[in-house]
Amino acid sequence: MTSRERVIMSLKHKEPDRVPVDFDGMRSTGIHARAYSELKRHLNLNDKSVRIYDLGQQLGEVDEETRQIFNVDVVALKGLYTNFGCRLDRWKKFPMFSDGEYYVPEDFNPEKDEEGNWVVKDETGRVIAKMPKGGYYFDGIYYPLENAQTKEDIDKFFASLKPLDDEEVNYLIENAKYFRENTNYAIMGNFGGNFFEAGHGAFGYQKFMELLAFDRSLVEHFLGRLEEYYLKNLEIYLENVGDYIDIIQFGDDFGSQNGPQISLKMFRELFKPHLKRLCEYTKKKNKNIFTFLHSCGSISALLPDIIDAGVDIINPVQTSAANMDPEFLKKEFGDSITFWGGGADTQKILPFGSKEEVIEDVKRRIDIFAPGGGFVFTAVHNIQYGVPAQNVVTMFETVKNHGKYDWH
């Protein structure tokens, strides 16, 4: 059974030969660049350098040698551009951290400020992101609509956004075609398409939450314009690579540690309709593509509506959040949605647990999520710096040893 066949079978809620595995199929199933550098040294890989492709989260690009070692079944179809408008087709060596060999996009040029922080500036010289001295990530500190007050302000912002151009499309086609013709991986199209998070990124977290409460018409206008923009790009995307990809990834962090960030009523009225139209459009263009939604936190209260919106897959399955117990999730929703994640506790066990604790944690989760299919193994969100490399190896070895469907 090929990797692609294995993943698709599980997504159809059938049991393949073993539990499918994802590692870096999208930007919430990967590994921090420093953690990956340590892992490469631990594994004594031939190439110990690390490409940092997500500049905000500082994620390392998992390479083919690693995918083979860990029996990974999924590969990411990334776009040409990453954070801060930087291109992923040109790389340069850069001393992002002092403990390894790191490469970043050629047009990524952060500077050190007087306090020793890394800062990113736009073409006007304005600081738009910062990594504090000794930190691990870049935090966005510029919000283009933070001073917006009218629908005209929002329209002006969207007028500056351009749909996918020929160069971006050709990059996608080239990579999608390569993966389909030269590998057996299931291909995940990293599309994005977030609405709730996009509001935070455009207005700033506090202002967007205030607008949700006090200026709904402005939010509705913003979300409507955003959907128009996404659907234009989705049309171009699916027309060009829809026949190559197996999964399309959307994302929105609706949950917190203790529950949804917004009420169910607000989700149904403001966000579900837009998510549903993205899913419906995808299925209309290609009914064989599975829809994937990333949403951190406690979202069990939203899951019936997420499923009703047309989502086939949920990630990262943050089981340490409230009301996200694996047994409850599998019992209540296991026939209706695939759990892509929840495979290892990245908040406590993976960074701080012993080898034996990692083994038991992973085995227990496989025993709960795997029966009947509808499960793709990956840790709960990205593996962060500070997680022992041996625990990462132990996690994947446990899936290999315990994830065969002849175990029950």
Tab-separated table of C-alpha atoms in Angstrom:
chain	number	residue	atom	x	y	z
A	1	MET	CA	0.000	0.000	0.000
A	2	THR	CA	1.407	3.398	-0.971
A	3	SER	CA	1.424	6.396	1.338
A	4	ARG	CA	-1.256	8.109	-0.698
A	5	GLU	CA	-3.491	5.032	-0.653
A	6	ARG	CA	-2.947	4.684	3.093
A	7	VAL	CA	-3.940	8.273	3.845
A	8	ILE	CA	-6.976	8.265	1.556
A	9	MET	CA	-8.216	4.984	3.010
A	10	SER	CA	-8.047	6.400	6.515
A	11	LEU	CA	-9.765	9.615	5.395
A	12	LYS	CA	-12.591	7.419	4.107
A	13	HIS	CA	-12.860	5.962	7.623
A	14	LYS	CA	-11.479	2.592	6.696
A	15	GLU	CA	-8.504	0.806	8.232
A	16	PRO	CA	-5.361	0.718	6.033
A	17	ASP	CA	-2.324	-1.458	6.758
A	18	ARG	CA	-1.011	0.975	9.373
A	19	VAL	CA	-1.783	4.367	10.844
A	20	PRO	CA	-0.759	7.100	8.364
A	21	VAL	CA	1.876	9.562	9.577
A	22	ASP	CA	2.295	13.279	8.928
A	23	PHE	CA	5.378	15.335	9.750
A	24	ASP	CA	5.439	18.845	8.251
A	25	GLY	CA	2.518	18.391	5.872
A	26	MET	CA	1.405	21.880	6.903
A	27	ARG	CA	2.543	24.644	9.231
A	28	SER	CA	1.105	23.116	12.395
A	29	THR	CA	2.446	19.576	12.053
A	30	GLY	CA	6.135	20.425	11.795
A	31	ILE	CA	9.107	21.245	13.975
A	32	HIS	CA	10.959	24.348	15.120
A	33	ALA	CA	14.199	24.910	13.204
A	34	ARG	CA	16.410	24.558	16.289
A	35	ALA	CA	14.644	21.377	17.366
A	36	TYR	CA	15.057	20.015	13.839
A	37	SER	CA	18.751	20.906	13.836
A	38	GLU	CA	19.163	18.912	17.051
A	39	LEU	CA	17.153	16.035	15.601
A	40	LYS	CA	19.299	15.926	12.464
A	41	ARG	CA	22.463	15.779	14.543
A	42	HIS	CA	20.932	13.107	16.766
A	43	LEU	CA	20.066	11.007	13.711
A	44	ASN	CA	23.464	11.778	12.146
A	45	LEU	CA	21.844	12.671	8.837
A	46	ASN	CA	24.003	13.365	5.805
A	47	ASP	CA	22.782	16.969	5.533
A	48	LYS	CA	22.487	18.626	8.932
A	49	SER	CA	21.561	22.083	7.626
A	50	VAL	CA	18.032	23.415	8.132
A	51	ARG	CA	15.915	25.596	5.868
A	52	ILE	CA	13.616	27.915	7.808
A	53	TYR	CA	10.529	28.205	5.628
A	54	ASP	CA	8.008	29.628	8.116
A	55	LEU	CA	9.726	32.773	9.319
A	56	GLY	CA	7.197	33.629	11.995
A	57	GLN	CA	7.103	30.249	13.709
A	58	GLN	CA	10.697	29.525	12.640
A	59	LEU	CA	9.812	26.091	11.297
A	60	GLY	CA	12.425	23.872	9.709
A	61	GLU	CA	11.610	22.236	6.388
A	62	VAL	CA	11.547	18.473	6.919
A	63	ASP	CA	13.605	16.836	4.178
A	64	GLU	CA	13.244	13.572	2.292
A	65	GLU	CA	15.791	11.663	4.370
A	66	THR	CA	13.810	12.414	7.525
A	67	ARG	CA	10.504	11.507	5.889
A	68	GLN	CA	11.922	8.133	4.925
A	69	ILE	CA	13.304	7.410	8.411
A	70	PHE	CA	9.975	8.146	10.092
A	71	ASN	CA	7.706	6.541	7.448
A	72	VAL	CA	5.956	9.828	6.703
A	73	ASP	CA	2.999	9.600	4.314
A	74	VAL	CA	2.253	13.256	3.543
A	75	VAL	CA	4.064	16.068	1.778
A	76	ALA	CA	3.226	19.768	1.771
A	77	LEU	CA	2.529	21.709	-1.396
A	78	LYS	CA	3.747	25.129	-0.289
A	79	GLY	CA	3.150	28.394	-2.074
A	80	LEU	CA	5.921	30.514	-3.544
A	81	TYR	CA	5.699	33.160	-0.828
A	82	THR	CA	6.024	32.848	2.931
A	83	ASN	CA	5.971	35.417	5.745
A	84	PHE	CA	6.891	39.032	4.976
A	85	GLY	CA	6.551	38.413	1.227
A	86	CYS	CA	9.732	36.316	1.057
A	87	ARG	CA	10.201	33.714	-1.679
A	88	LEU	CA	10.775	30.020	-1.021
A	89	ASP	CA	12.670	29.308	-4.240
A	90	ARG	CA	15.901	31.127	-3.327
A	91	TRP	CA	17.921	30.493	-0.170
A	92	LYS	CA	20.955	31.853	1.656
A	93	LYS	CA	22.942	30.807	4.696
A	94	PHE	CA	22.089	32.983	7.688
A	95	PRO	CA	23.081	32.999	11.411
A	96	MET	CA	19.501	32.897	12.674
A	97	PHE	CA	20.690	30.840	15.630
A	98	SER	CA	24.193	29.970	16.801
A	99	ASP	CA	23.784	26.222	17.268
A	100	GLY	CA	23.612	24.938	13.698
A	101	GLU	CA	23.650	25.668	9.985
A	102	TYR	CA	20.539	27.566	8.938
A	103	TYR	CA	19.220	28.825	5.625
A	104	VAL	CA	16.509	31.424	5.089
A	105	PRO	CA	14.834	32.859	1.971
A	106	GLU	CA	17.281	35.006	0.040
A	107	ASP	CA	15.148	38.131	0.408
A	108	PHE	CA	14.735	37.776	4.181
A	109	ASN	CA	16.898	40.468	5.775
A	110	PRO	CA	16.206	40.918	9.488
A	111	GLU	CA	18.324	43.378	11.446
A	112	LYS	CA	19.485	43.563	15.048
A	113	ASP	CA	18.207	46.598	16.950
A	114	GLU	CA	20.004	48.374	19.782
A	115	GLU	CA	18.566	45.912	22.323
A	116	GLY	CA	19.756	42.851	20.432
A	117	ASN	CA	16.335	41.894	19.076
A	118	TRP	CA	15.880	40.674	15.529
A	119	VAL	CA	13.508	43.016	13.673
A	120	VAL	CA	11.915	42.876	10.226
A	121	LYS	CA	11.176	46.129	8.406
A	122	ASP	CA	8.967	46.817	5.416
A	123	GLU	CA	9.961	48.904	2.410
A	124	THR	CA	9.197	52.121	4.317
A	125	GLY	CA	11.509	51.205	7.192
A	126	ARG	CA	8.652	50.468	9.578
A	127	VAL	CA	9.243	47.549	11.971
A	128	ILE	CA	6.577	44.927	11.275
A	129	ALA	CA	7.868	41.951	13.282
A	130	LYS	CA	10.278	41.265	16.106
A	131	MET	CA	12.063	38.303	17.660
A	132	PRO	CA	13.110	39.277	21.204
A	133	LYS	CA	16.735	38.704	22.145
A	134	GLY	CA	17.039	35.047	23.092
A	135	GLY	CA	13.617	34.310	21.596
A	136	TYR	CA	12.494	31.627	19.172
A	137	TYR	CA	9.813	33.280	17.010
A	138	PHE	CA	8.964	36.488	15.168
A	139	ASP	CA	5.880	38.251	16.500
A	140	GLY	CA	3.955	40.486	14.137
A	141	ILE	CA	3.634	43.998	15.550
A	142	TYR	CA	2.070	45.841	12.602
A	143	TYR	CA	-1.632	45.576	11.760
A	144	PRO	CA	-2.620	47.257	8.485
A	145	LEU	CA	-6.218	47.924	9.561
A	146	GLU	CA	-5.613	48.881	13.187
A	147	ASN	CA	-6.822	52.421	12.450
A	148	ALA	CA	-9.617	51.446	10.055
A	149	GLN	CA	-13.002	52.949	10.880
A	150	THR	CA	-15.038	52.685	7.682
A	151	LYS	CA	-15.880	50.183	4.981
A	152	GLU	CA	-13.947	52.403	2.590
A	153	ASP	CA	-10.812	51.854	4.687
A	154	ILE	CA	-11.325	48.114	4.315
A	155	ASP	CA	-11.968	48.388	0.580
A	156	LYS	CA	-8.736	50.336	0.174
A	157	PHE	CA	-6.853	47.554	1.948
A	158	PHE	CA	-8.311	44.832	-0.265
A	159	ALA	CA	-7.565	46.870	-3.385
A	160	SER	CA	-3.879	46.439	-2.527
A	161	LEU	CA	-4.123	42.626	-2.488
A	162	LYS	CA	-3.453	40.757	-5.702
A	163	PRO	CA	-4.669	37.272	-6.653
A	164	LEU	CA	-2.261	34.452	-7.429
A	165	ASP	CA	-0.160	35.451	-10.431
A	166	ASP	CA	1.377	33.321	-13.174
A	167	GLU	CA	4.721	32.988	-11.405
A	168	GLU	CA	3.081	31.691	-8.225
A	169	VAL	CA	0.844	29.335	-10.193
A	170	ASN	CA	3.761	27.940	-12.189
A	171	TYR	CA	5.666	27.317	-8.943
A	172	LEU	CA	2.694	25.401	-7.538
A	173	ILE	CA	2.235	23.366	-10.721
A	174	GLU	CA	5.920	22.471	-10.929
A	175	ASN	CA	6.032	21.193	-7.358
A	176	ALA	CA	2.648	19.475	-7.423
A	177	LYS	CA	3.521	17.692	-10.649
A	178	TYR	CA	6.891	16.621	-9.241
A	179	PHE	CA	5.347	15.156	-6.087
A	180	ARG	CA	2.650	13.303	-8.008
A	181	GLU	CA	4.975	11.882	-10.671
A	182	ASN	CA	7.998	11.101	-8.491
A	183	THR	CA	6.616	10.168	-5.071
A	184	ASN	CA	3.765	8.198	-3.543
A	185	TYR	CA	2.941	10.768	-0.877
A	186	ALA	CA	-0.489	12.162	-0.210
A	187	ILE	CA	-0.225	15.835	-1.179
A	188	MET	CA	-1.623	18.547	1.067
A	189	GLY	CA	-2.237	21.888	-0.580
A	190	ASN	CA	-1.317	24.557	1.962
A	191	PHE	CA	-3.982	27.089	0.985
A	192	GLY	CA	-4.805	28.917	4.227
A	193	GLY	CA	-8.121	30.694	3.907
A	194	ASN	CA	-8.575	31.817	7.512
A	195	PHE	CA	-11.199	34.348	8.586
A	196	PHE	CA	-11.032	34.694	12.383
A	197	GLU	CA	-7.217	34.736	12.438
A	198	ALA	CA	-7.138	37.081	9.459
A	199	GLY	CA	-9.133	39.570	11.497
A	200	HIS	CA	-6.565	39.405	14.270
A	201	GLY	CA	-3.749	39.835	11.773
A	202	ALA	CA	-5.372	42.784	10.034
A	203	PHE	CA	-6.818	44.735	12.966
A	204	GLY	CA	-4.849	43.396	15.927
A	205	TYR	CA	-6.278	40.895	18.403
A	206	GLN	CA	-7.874	43.319	20.831
A	207	LYS	CA	-9.395	45.611	18.224
A	208	PHE	CA	-10.882	42.747	16.206
A	209	MET	CA	-12.479	41.225	19.311
A	210	GLU	CA	-13.897	44.656	20.165
A	211	LEU	CA	-15.259	45.043	16.639
A	212	LEU	CA	-16.947	41.650	16.896
A	213	ALA	CA	-18.805	42.967	19.919
A	214	PHE	CA	-19.455	46.584	18.952
A	215	ASP	CA	-19.234	47.067	15.165
A	216	ARG	CA	-20.587	43.957	13.541
A	217	SER	CA	-21.338	45.618	10.216
A	218	LEU	CA	-17.671	46.516	9.753
A	219	VAL	CA	-16.651	42.941	10.568
A	220	GLU	CA	-19.231	41.549	8.153
A	221	HIS	CA	-17.900	43.803	5.407
A	222	PHE	CA	-14.328	42.706	6.122
A	223	LEU	CA	-15.254	39.007	6.101
A	224	GLY	CA	-17.261	39.401	2.905
A	225	ARG	CA	-14.375	41.060	1.093
A	226	LEU	CA	-12.028	38.412	2.475
A	227	GLU	CA	-14.218	35.610	1.136
A	228	GLU	CA	-14.259	37.237	-2.303
A	229	TYR	CA	-10.468	37.368	-2.259
A	230	TYR	CA	-10.124	33.757	-1.130
A	231	LEU	CA	-12.600	32.433	-3.680
A	232	LYS	CA	-10.728	34.150	-6.514
A	233	ASN	CA	-7.500	32.530	-5.369
A	234	LEU	CA	-9.200	29.203	-4.688
A	235	GLU	CA	-10.545	29.146	-8.241
A	236	ILE	CA	-7.066	29.731	-9.668
A	237	TYR	CA	-5.541	27.250	-7.223
A	238	LEU	CA	-7.930	24.383	-7.920
A	239	GLU	CA	-7.976	24.911	-11.678
A	240	ASN	CA	-4.198	24.510	-11.756
A	241	VAL	CA	-3.315	22.007	-9.006
A	242	GLY	CA	-6.672	20.550	-7.982
A	243	ASP	CA	-5.996	17.351	-9.899
A	244	TYR	CA	-2.669	16.873	-8.097
A	245	ILE	CA	-3.575	17.453	-4.463
A	246	ASP	CA	-5.456	15.077	-2.165
A	247	ILE	CA	-6.145	17.485	0.691
A	248	ILE	CA	-6.631	21.232	0.886
A	249	GLN	CA	-5.755	22.955	4.130
A	250	PHE	CA	-7.755	25.801	5.612
A	251	GLY	CA	-6.977	27.275	9.025
A	252	ASP	CA	-8.524	29.276	11.850
A	253	ASP	CA	-7.801	29.196	15.585
A	254	PHE	CA	-11.276	29.358	17.096
A	255	GLY	CA	-10.340	27.741	20.407
A	256	SER	CA	-8.489	28.666	23.575
A	257	GLN	CA	-7.250	26.380	26.337
A	258	ASN	CA	-10.615	26.537	28.117
A	259	GLY	CA	-13.164	26.814	25.317
A	260	PRO	CA	-14.027	28.598	22.059
A	261	GLN	CA	-12.880	32.214	21.788
A	262	ILE	CA	-16.317	33.230	20.551
A	263	SER	CA	-19.853	32.034	21.216
A	264	LEU	CA	-21.450	29.299	19.155
A	265	LYS	CA	-24.014	31.856	17.997
A	266	MET	CA	-21.288	34.187	16.723
A	267	PHE	CA	-19.487	31.317	15.017
A	268	ARG	CA	-22.683	30.253	13.256
A	269	GLU	CA	-23.607	33.755	12.162
A	270	LEU	CA	-20.251	35.248	11.230
A	271	PHE	CA	-17.730	32.537	10.403
A	272	LYS	CA	-19.406	29.249	9.547
A	273	PRO	CA	-21.069	30.570	6.347
A	274	HIS	CA	-17.712	31.666	4.907
A	275	LEU	CA	-15.995	28.400	5.835
A	276	LYS	CA	-18.896	26.465	4.340
A	277	ARG	CA	-18.663	28.307	1.037
A	278	LEU	CA	-14.925	27.538	0.765
A	279	CYS	CA	-15.643	23.850	1.387
A	280	GLU	CA	-18.580	23.780	-1.021
A	281	TYR	CA	-16.576	25.472	-3.748
A	282	THR	CA	-13.729	22.996	-3.294
A	283	LYS	CA	-16.054	19.990	-3.566
A	284	LYS	CA	-17.800	21.525	-6.571
A	285	LYS	CA	-14.482	21.864	-8.392
A	286	ASN	CA	-13.133	18.455	-7.323
A	287	LYS	CA	-15.195	16.104	-5.168
A	288	ASN	CA	-12.146	13.928	-4.474
A	289	ILE	CA	-10.301	16.591	-2.465
A	290	PHE	CA	-10.591	16.314	1.314
A	291	THR	CA	-11.057	19.552	3.247
A	292	PHE	CA	-8.782	20.124	6.254
A	293	LEU	CA	-9.318	22.696	9.006
A	294	HIS	CA	-6.666	23.674	11.516
A	295	SER	CA	-8.106	25.105	14.712
A	296	CYS	CA	-6.233	25.039	17.997
A	297	GLY	CA	-7.729	24.845	21.447
A	298	SER	CA	-11.001	23.626	22.882
A	299	ILE	CA	-13.387	23.421	19.934
A	300	SER	CA	-15.581	20.403	20.721
A	301	ALA	CA	-18.590	22.726	21.072
A	302	LEU	CA	-18.005	23.915	17.491
A	303	LEU	CA	-17.296	20.535	15.916
A	304	PRO	CA	-20.893	19.678	14.901
A	305	ASP	CA	-21.073	22.954	12.967
A	306	ILE	CA	-17.560	22.552	11.563
A	307	ILE	CA	-18.594	19.139	10.255
A	308	ASP	CA	-21.840	20.585	8.887
A	309	ALA	CA	-19.813	23.251	7.061
A	310	GLY	CA	-18.165	20.494	5.028
A	311	VAL	CA	-14.875	19.957	6.841
A	312	ASP	CA	-13.517	16.411	6.474
A	313	ILE	CA	-10.435	16.701	8.702
A	314	ILE	CA	-9.704	18.522	11.968
A	315	ASN	CA	-6.264	19.429	13.322
A	316	PRO	CA	-4.353	19.660	15.686
A	317	VAL	CA	-6.768	17.910	18.091
A	318	GLN	CA	-5.480	19.709	21.176
A	319	THR	CA	-6.353	17.039	23.713
A	320	SER	CA	-4.913	18.986	26.655
A	321	ALA	CA	-7.567	21.676	26.211
A	322	ALA	CA	-10.913	21.567	27.993
A	323	ASN	CA	-13.514	19.113	26.668
A	324	MET	CA	-11.055	17.608	24.177
A	325	ASP	CA	-10.608	14.177	25.748
A	326	PRO	CA	-9.585	11.659	23.049
A	327	GLU	CA	-12.169	9.036	24.026
A	328	PHE	CA	-14.960	11.614	24.005
A	329	LEU	CA	-13.892	13.015	20.629
A	330	LYS	CA	-13.623	9.604	18.988
A	331	LYS	CA	-16.975	8.444	20.359
A	332	GLU	CA	-18.884	11.608	19.495
A	333	PHE	CA	-17.313	12.598	16.179
A	334	GLY	CA	-15.139	9.717	14.972
A	335	ASP	CA	-17.598	8.622	12.279
A	336	SER	CA	-17.981	12.133	10.873
A	337	ILE	CA	-14.520	13.676	10.810
A	338	THR	CA	-10.889	12.553	10.620
A	339	PHE	CA	-8.604	13.437	13.512
A	340	TRP	CA	-5.328	14.653	12.040
A	341	GLY	CA	-3.301	15.100	15.189
A	342	GLY	CA	-3.722	14.360	18.849
A	343	GLY	CA	-0.997	11.734	18.546
A	344	ALA	CA	1.357	12.987	21.253
A	345	ASP	CA	1.081	15.545	24.042
A	346	THR	CA	3.430	18.358	23.022
A	347	GLN	CA	2.674	20.484	26.094
A	348	LYS	CA	3.851	18.049	28.787
A	349	ILE	CA	4.832	14.520	27.767
A	350	LEU	CA	6.939	15.151	24.662
A	351	PRO	CA	9.088	17.963	26.126
A	352	PHE	CA	9.337	16.720	29.714
A	353	GLY	CA	8.428	13.021	29.776
A	354	SER	CA	10.680	9.984	29.940
A	355	LYS	CA	11.048	7.571	27.045
A	356	GLU	CA	8.611	5.199	28.732
A	357	GLU	CA	6.065	7.985	29.231
A	358	VAL	CA	6.277	8.975	25.554
A	359	ILE	CA	5.743	5.361	24.488
A	360	GLU	CA	2.716	4.911	26.739
A	361	ASP	CA	1.203	8.253	25.710
A	362	VAL	CA	1.486	7.501	21.992
A	363	LYS	CA	0.226	3.914	22.368
A	364	ARG	CA	-2.795	5.052	24.362
A	365	ARG	CA	-3.727	7.653	21.772
A	366	ILE	CA	-3.349	5.221	18.874
A	367	ASP	CA	-5.554	2.719	20.698
A	368	ILE	CA	-8.260	5.381	20.990
A	369	PHE	CA	-8.076	7.203	17.662
A	370	ALA	CA	-7.016	4.495	15.193
A	371	PRO	CA	-9.895	1.940	15.225
A	372	GLY	CA	-12.082	2.286	12.152
A	373	GLY	CA	-9.705	4.680	10.420
A	374	GLY	CA	-10.335	8.407	10.444
A	375	PHE	CA	-6.954	9.096	12.040
A	376	VAL	CA	-3.659	10.456	10.757
A	377	PHE	CA	-0.877	10.479	13.321
A	378	THR	CA	0.957	13.668	14.113
A	379	ALA	CA	1.792	15.436	17.351
A	380	VAL	CA	-0.506	18.088	18.786
A	381	HIS	CA	0.837	21.082	16.837
A	382	ASN	CA	4.505	21.776	16.056
A	383	ILE	CA	7.377	20.238	17.991
A	384	GLN	CA	9.067	23.103	19.795
A	385	TYR	CA	12.674	23.818	20.654
A	386	GLY	CA	13.541	22.135	23.933
A	387	VAL	CA	11.867	18.825	23.119
A	388	PRO	CA	14.581	16.149	23.437
A	389	ALA	CA	15.494	14.682	20.057
A	390	GLN	CA	15.286	11.178	21.518
A	391	ASN	CA	11.667	11.783	22.515
A	392	VAL	CA	10.860	12.747	18.924
A	393	VAL	CA	12.508	9.549	17.694
A	394	THR	CA	10.688	7.519	20.343
A	395	MET	CA	7.360	9.017	19.281
A	396	PHE	CA	7.796	7.988	15.651
A	397	GLU	CA	9.250	4.586	16.547
A	398	THR	CA	6.208	3.894	18.713
A	399	VAL	CA	3.870	4.684	15.825
A	400	LYS	CA	5.891	2.354	13.623
A	401	ASN	CA	5.786	-0.453	16.184
A	402	HIS	CA	2.254	0.016	17.498
A	403	GLY	CA	0.438	1.569	14.553
A	404	LYS	CA	-0.167	-1.546	12.460
A	405	TYR	CA	-3.812	-2.457	12.052
A	406	ASP	CA	-3.196	-6.046	13.143
A	407	TRP	CA	-2.719	-4.932	16.742
A	408	HIS	CA	-6.359	-5.192	17.808
